[in-house]
Amino acid sequence: MPPRAHNFSAADPVEELRAAACAEDDNGQPLYEPTDPARPIGHANPPRRPRGKAAQPSQRPSRLEVERRVAEAQLWIAQRIPLVLTVEKARESWGVTNTQTVNRYLNLARERMVEELINDRRRHQAEQIFAINECARRAMDAEQFSAAVGAFRVIAEIGGLLRAPIKPPEPRA
């Protein structure tokens, strides 16, 4: 399989974008090998581009640039910017005119946001449970057992062990 072939079953899609440049210099800028027009067209020798504006080959982003684009896409998603404006911002900021590429960055940003939310949520839950457990211990030391029971109830709610309220809601008259 050629090194630049798209393999969508990669473990991390960002790694796929990072691996797009076949080589990088010390500053993380992609290096390109010139193609030989005498050789047949293939993955290592793409067809010639038309002369004029499109004569320059498009630069593949470096690893640092991919990370910056994903972070910027996360910001746009968090700001709830409409897709049309997001594509326009990507054209201005990244120089990317292909909407599929923009959608790919947006999908990667969404995946990364979900992973960060899940990881941060677990850490936050652990911090809250630890703090409330300390409160429950102090309540038991002060013989305030109803406060300790309430603290343990909150710990169970945070941990997902208790979903419904203990007391039924009072009927509204």
PDB file of C-alpha atoms in Angstrom:
ATOM      1  CA  MET A   1       0.000   0.000   0.000  1.00  0.00           C
ATOM      2  CA  PRO A   2       1.461   3.430  -0.880  1.00  0.00           C
ATOM      3  CA  PRO A   3       2.432   5.648   2.077  1.00  0.00           C
ATOM      4  CA  ARG A   4       0.008   8.419   1.121  1.00  0.00           C
ATOM      5  CA  ALA A   5      -2.988   6.159   0.543  1.00  0.00           C
ATOM      6  CA  HIS A   6      -5.974   7.076   2.687  1.00  0.00           C
ATOM      7  CA  ASN A   7      -6.584   4.532   5.390  1.00  0.00           C
ATOM      8  CA  PHE A   8      -9.675   5.651   7.296  1.00  0.00           C
ATOM      9  CA  SER A   9      -9.332   2.855   9.849  1.00  0.00           C
ATOM     10  CA  ALA A  10      -6.391   4.620  11.510  1.00  0.00           C
ATOM     11  CA  ALA A  11      -6.456   4.758  15.298  1.00  0.00           C
ATOM     12  CA  ASP A  12      -6.232   8.559  15.440  1.00  0.00           C
ATOM     13  CA  PRO A  13      -7.511  10.591  12.476  1.00  0.00           C
ATOM     14  CA  VAL A  14      -5.226  13.467  13.404  1.00  0.00           C
ATOM     15  CA  GLU A  15      -2.261  11.141  12.876  1.00  0.00           C
ATOM     16  CA  GLU A  16      -3.524  10.526   9.358  1.00  0.00           C
ATOM     17  CA  LEU A  17      -3.476  14.254   8.656  1.00  0.00           C
ATOM     18  CA  ARG A  18      -0.060  14.596  10.274  1.00  0.00           C
ATOM     19  CA  ALA A  19       1.319  11.812   8.126  1.00  0.00           C
ATOM     20  CA  ALA A  20       0.185  13.579   4.941  1.00  0.00           C
ATOM     21  CA  ALA A  21       3.591  15.213   4.497  1.00  0.00           C
ATOM     22  CA  CYS A  22       6.098  12.509   3.648  1.00  0.00           C
ATOM     23  CA  ALA A  23       9.001  14.366   5.310  1.00  0.00           C
ATOM     24  CA  GLU A  24       9.538  17.453   7.452  1.00  0.00           C
ATOM     25  CA  ASP A  25      12.492  19.674   8.215  1.00  0.00           C
ATOM     26  CA  ASP A  26      13.623  20.598  11.752  1.00  0.00           C
ATOM     27  CA  ASN A  27      11.005  23.372  11.967  1.00  0.00           C
ATOM     28  CA  GLY A  28       8.134  21.014  11.084  1.00  0.00           C
ATOM     29  CA  GLN A  29       7.708  22.358   7.545  1.00  0.00           C
ATOM     30  CA  PRO A  30       6.913  19.712   4.904  1.00  0.00           C
ATOM     31  CA  LEU A  31       9.595  18.729   2.413  1.00  0.00           C
ATOM     32  CA  TYR A  32       8.639  17.804  -1.131  1.00  0.00           C
ATOM     33  CA  GLU A  33      10.544  15.725  -3.600  1.00  0.00           C
ATOM     34  CA  PRO A  34      10.307  16.874  -7.208  1.00  0.00           C
ATOM     35  CA  THR A  35       8.571  14.442  -9.529  1.00  0.00           C
ATOM     36  CA  ASP A  36      10.098  13.137 -12.709  1.00  0.00           C
ATOM     37  CA  PRO A  37       7.860  13.803 -15.723  1.00  0.00           C
ATOM     38  CA  ALA A  38       9.518  10.942 -17.610  1.00  0.00           C
ATOM     39  CA  ARG A  39       8.116   8.408 -15.152  1.00  0.00           C
ATOM     40  CA  PRO A  40       4.507   7.264 -15.411  1.00  0.00           C
ATOM     41  CA  ILE A  41       1.927   9.044 -13.296  1.00  0.00           C
ATOM     42  CA  GLY A  42       1.320   7.379  -9.929  1.00  0.00           C
ATOM     43  CA  HIS A  43       1.172   8.151  -6.224  1.00  0.00           C
ATOM     44  CA  ALA A  44       4.797   9.361  -6.263  1.00  0.00           C
ATOM     45  CA  ASN A  45       4.443  11.244  -9.557  1.00  0.00           C
ATOM     46  CA  PRO A  46       1.131  13.120  -9.753  1.00  0.00           C
ATOM     47  CA  PRO A  47      -0.125  14.597 -13.037  1.00  0.00           C
ATOM     48  CA  ARG A  48       1.133  18.026 -14.028  1.00  0.00           C
ATOM     49  CA  ARG A  49      -0.931  20.956 -12.885  1.00  0.00           C
ATOM     50  CA  PRO A  50      -2.213  23.537 -15.338  1.00  0.00           C
ATOM     51  CA  ARG A  51      -0.035  26.604 -15.782  1.00  0.00           C
ATOM     52  CA  GLY A  52      -1.113  29.861 -14.196  1.00  0.00           C
ATOM     53  CA  LYS A  53      -2.500  30.381 -10.708  1.00  0.00           C
ATOM     54  CA  ALA A  54      -2.677  26.663  -9.911  1.00  0.00           C
ATOM     55  CA  ALA A  55       0.900  26.013 -11.071  1.00  0.00           C
ATOM     56  CA  GLN A  56       2.167  25.929  -7.459  1.00  0.00           C
ATOM     57  CA  PRO A  57       1.473  22.610  -5.717  1.00  0.00           C
ATOM     58  CA  SER A  58      -0.647  22.924  -2.609  1.00  0.00           C
ATOM     59  CA  GLN A  59       1.392  22.754   0.573  1.00  0.00           C
ATOM     60  CA  ARG A  60       0.497  19.966   2.960  1.00  0.00           C
ATOM     61  CA  PRO A  61       0.177  21.163   6.561  1.00  0.00           C
ATOM     62  CA  SER A  62       2.840  20.346   9.118  1.00  0.00           C
ATOM     63  CA  ARG A  63       2.012  18.648  12.414  1.00  0.00           C
ATOM     64  CA  LEU A  64       1.942  21.950  14.235  1.00  0.00           C
ATOM     65  CA  GLU A  65      -0.375  23.438  11.599  1.00  0.00           C
ATOM     66  CA  VAL A  66      -2.749  20.439  11.848  1.00  0.00           C
ATOM     67  CA  GLU A  67      -2.958  20.887  15.619  1.00  0.00           C
ATOM     68  CA  ARG A  68      -3.606  24.605  15.196  1.00  0.00           C
ATOM     69  CA  ARG A  69      -6.371  23.954  12.658  1.00  0.00           C
ATOM     70  CA  VAL A  70      -8.067  21.369  14.880  1.00  0.00           C
ATOM     71  CA  ALA A  71      -7.903  23.760  17.846  1.00  0.00           C
ATOM     72  CA  GLU A  72      -9.325  26.578  15.737  1.00  0.00           C
ATOM     73  CA  ALA A  73     -12.118  24.292  14.504  1.00  0.00           C
ATOM     74  CA  GLN A  74     -12.901  23.425  18.143  1.00  0.00           C
ATOM     75  CA  LEU A  75     -13.203  27.129  18.894  1.00  0.00           C
ATOM     76  CA  TRP A  76     -15.579  27.654  15.963  1.00  0.00           C
ATOM     77  CA  ILE A  77     -17.721  24.712  17.081  1.00  0.00           C
ATOM     78  CA  ALA A  78     -17.812  26.043  20.651  1.00  0.00           C
ATOM     79  CA  GLN A  79     -18.866  29.456  19.319  1.00  0.00           C
ATOM     80  CA  ARG A  80     -21.656  27.724  17.347  1.00  0.00           C
ATOM     81  CA  ILE A  81     -20.635  29.435  14.106  1.00  0.00           C
ATOM     82  CA  PRO A  82     -22.803  28.296  11.162  1.00  0.00           C
ATOM     83  CA  LEU A  83     -21.199  25.892   8.686  1.00  0.00           C
ATOM     84  CA  VAL A  84     -21.239  28.432   5.852  1.00  0.00           C
ATOM     85  CA  LEU A  85     -19.262  30.921   7.942  1.00  0.00           C
ATOM     86  CA  THR A  86     -16.969  28.167   9.184  1.00  0.00           C
ATOM     87  CA  VAL A  87     -16.065  27.202   5.614  1.00  0.00           C
ATOM     88  CA  GLU A  88     -15.454  30.866   4.805  1.00  0.00           C
ATOM     89  CA  LYS A  89     -13.236  31.296   7.890  1.00  0.00           C
ATOM     90  CA  ALA A  90     -11.291  28.162   6.945  1.00  0.00           C
ATOM     91  CA  ARG A  91     -10.664  29.599   3.473  1.00  0.00           C
ATOM     92  CA  GLU A  92      -9.378  32.840   4.971  1.00  0.00           C
ATOM     93  CA  SER A  93      -7.365  31.322   7.823  1.00  0.00           C
ATOM     94  CA  TRP A  94      -6.080  28.062   6.345  1.00  0.00           C
ATOM     95  CA  GLY A  95      -6.268  28.644   2.597  1.00  0.00           C
ATOM     96  CA  VAL A  96      -8.392  25.495   2.244  1.00  0.00           C
ATOM     97  CA  THR A  97     -11.044  25.709  -0.458  1.00  0.00           C
ATOM     98  CA  ASN A  98     -12.220  22.099  -0.400  1.00  0.00           C
ATOM     99  CA  THR A  99     -15.302  21.739   1.825  1.00  0.00           C
ATOM    100  CA  GLN A 100     -14.605  18.041   2.400  1.00  0.00           C
ATOM    101  CA  THR A 101     -11.268  18.952   3.974  1.00  0.00           C
ATOM    102  CA  VAL A 102     -12.962  21.552   6.171  1.00  0.00           C
ATOM    103  CA  ASN A 103     -15.580  18.980   7.209  1.00  0.00           C
ATOM    104  CA  ARG A 104     -12.807  16.537   8.017  1.00  0.00           C
ATOM    105  CA  TYR A 105     -11.141  19.034  10.345  1.00  0.00           C
ATOM    106  CA  LEU A 106     -14.524  19.795  11.935  1.00  0.00           C
ATOM    107  CA  ASN A 107     -15.191  16.093  12.512  1.00  0.00           C
ATOM    108  CA  LEU A 108     -11.768  15.667  14.097  1.00  0.00           C
ATOM    109  CA  ALA A 109     -12.420  18.690  16.303  1.00  0.00           C
ATOM    110  CA  ARG A 110     -15.794  17.283  17.399  1.00  0.00           C
ATOM    111  CA  GLU A 111     -14.237  13.904  18.241  1.00  0.00           C
ATOM    112  CA  ARG A 112     -11.487  15.575  20.233  1.00  0.00           C
ATOM    113  CA  MET A 113     -14.035  17.733  22.099  1.00  0.00           C
ATOM    114  CA  VAL A 114     -16.076  14.666  23.082  1.00  0.00           C
ATOM    115  CA  GLU A 115     -12.941  12.883  24.340  1.00  0.00           C
ATOM    116  CA  GLU A 116     -11.888  15.929  26.364  1.00  0.00           C
ATOM    117  CA  LEU A 117     -15.392  16.308  27.799  1.00  0.00           C
ATOM    118  CA  ILE A 118     -15.468  12.679  28.917  1.00  0.00           C
ATOM    119  CA  ASN A 119     -11.979  12.852  30.456  1.00  0.00           C
ATOM    120  CA  ASP A 120     -12.619  16.184  32.193  1.00  0.00           C
ATOM    121  CA  ARG A 121     -15.968  14.987  33.481  1.00  0.00           C
ATOM    122  CA  ARG A 122     -14.439  11.959  35.176  1.00  0.00           C
ATOM    123  CA  ARG A 123     -11.707  14.076  36.750  1.00  0.00           C
ATOM    124  CA  HIS A 124     -14.269  16.618  37.931  1.00  0.00           C
ATOM    125  CA  GLN A 125     -16.486  13.871  39.373  1.00  0.00           C
ATOM    126  CA  ALA A 126     -13.525  12.393  41.240  1.00  0.00           C
ATOM    127  CA  GLU A 127     -12.622  15.779  42.742  1.00  0.00           C
ATOM    128  CA  GLN A 128     -16.205  16.394  43.876  1.00  0.00           C
ATOM    129  CA  ILE A 129     -16.570  12.928  45.381  1.00  0.00           C
ATOM    130  CA  PHE A 130     -13.307  13.354  47.302  1.00  0.00           C
ATOM    131  CA  ALA A 131     -14.411  16.757  48.670  1.00  0.00           C
ATOM    132  CA  ILE A 132     -17.882  15.534  49.679  1.00  0.00           C
ATOM    133  CA  ASN A 133     -16.394  12.424  51.280  1.00  0.00           C
ATOM    134  CA  GLU A 134     -14.318  14.727  53.487  1.00  0.00           C
ATOM    135  CA  CYS A 135     -17.510  16.618  54.411  1.00  0.00           C
ATOM    136  CA  ALA A 136     -19.243  13.354  55.286  1.00  0.00           C
ATOM    137  CA  ARG A 137     -16.306  12.314  57.503  1.00  0.00           C
ATOM    138  CA  ARG A 138     -16.422  15.662  59.340  1.00  0.00           C
ATOM    139  CA  ALA A 139     -20.193  15.371  59.771  1.00  0.00           C
ATOM    140  CA  MET A 140     -19.833  11.916  61.315  1.00  0.00           C
ATOM    141  CA  ASP A 141     -17.073  13.167  63.639  1.00  0.00           C
ATOM    142  CA  ALA A 142     -19.452  15.943  64.777  1.00  0.00           C
ATOM    143  CA  GLU A 143     -22.266  13.364  65.184  1.00  0.00           C
ATOM    144  CA  GLN A 144     -24.359  15.063  62.492  1.00  0.00           C
ATOM    145  CA  PHE A 145     -25.473  11.811  60.947  1.00  0.00           C
ATOM    146  CA  SER A 146     -28.264  13.238  58.797  1.00  0.00           C
ATOM    147  CA  ALA A 147     -25.714  15.561  57.138  1.00  0.00           C
ATOM    148  CA  ALA A 148     -23.384  12.592  56.587  1.00  0.00           C
ATOM    149  CA  VAL A 149     -26.199  10.567  55.017  1.00  0.00           C
ATOM    150  CA  GLY A 150     -27.008  13.519  52.763  1.00  0.00           C
ATOM    151  CA  ALA A 151     -23.366  13.779  51.717  1.00  0.00           C
ATOM    152  CA  PHE A 152     -23.249  10.069  50.872  1.00  0.00           C
ATOM    153  CA  ARG A 153     -26.448  10.500  48.866  1.00  0.00           C
ATOM    154  CA  VAL A 154     -24.823  13.284  46.837  1.00  0.00           C
ATOM    155  CA  ILE A 155     -21.768  11.058  46.277  1.00  0.00           C
ATOM    156  CA  ALA A 156     -24.081   8.326  44.966  1.00  0.00           C
ATOM    157  CA  GLU A 157     -25.782  10.826  42.639  1.00  0.00           C
ATOM    158  CA  ILE A 158     -22.455  12.076  41.282  1.00  0.00           C
ATOM    159  CA  GLY A 159     -21.218   8.532  40.799  1.00  0.00           C
ATOM    160  CA  GLY A 160     -24.379   7.612  38.907  1.00  0.00           C
ATOM    161  CA  LEU A 161     -25.503   5.036  41.449  1.00  0.00           C
ATOM    162  CA  LEU A 162     -28.608   6.993  42.381  1.00  0.00           C
ATOM    163  CA  ARG A 163     -30.694   8.399  39.549  1.00  0.00           C
ATOM    164  CA  ALA A 164     -34.076   9.157  41.076  1.00  0.00           C
ATOM    165  CA  PRO A 165     -34.765  11.366  44.094  1.00  0.00           C
ATOM    166  CA  ILE A 166     -35.361   9.484  47.350  1.00  0.00           C
ATOM    167  CA  LYS A 167     -38.506  11.437  48.221  1.00  0.00           C
ATOM    168  CA  PRO A 168     -41.287  11.642  45.643  1.00  0.00           C
ATOM    169  CA  PRO A 169     -42.009  15.170  44.454  1.00  0.00           C
ATOM    170  CA  GLU A 170     -44.780  16.905  46.369  1.00  0.00           C
ATOM    171  CA  PRO A 171     -47.979  17.369  44.364  1.00  0.00           C
ATOM    172  CA  ARG A 172     -48.687  20.929  43.296  1.00  0.00           C
ATOM    173  CA  ALA A 173     -52.110  22.207  44.209  1.00  0.00           C
TER     174      ALA A 173
END
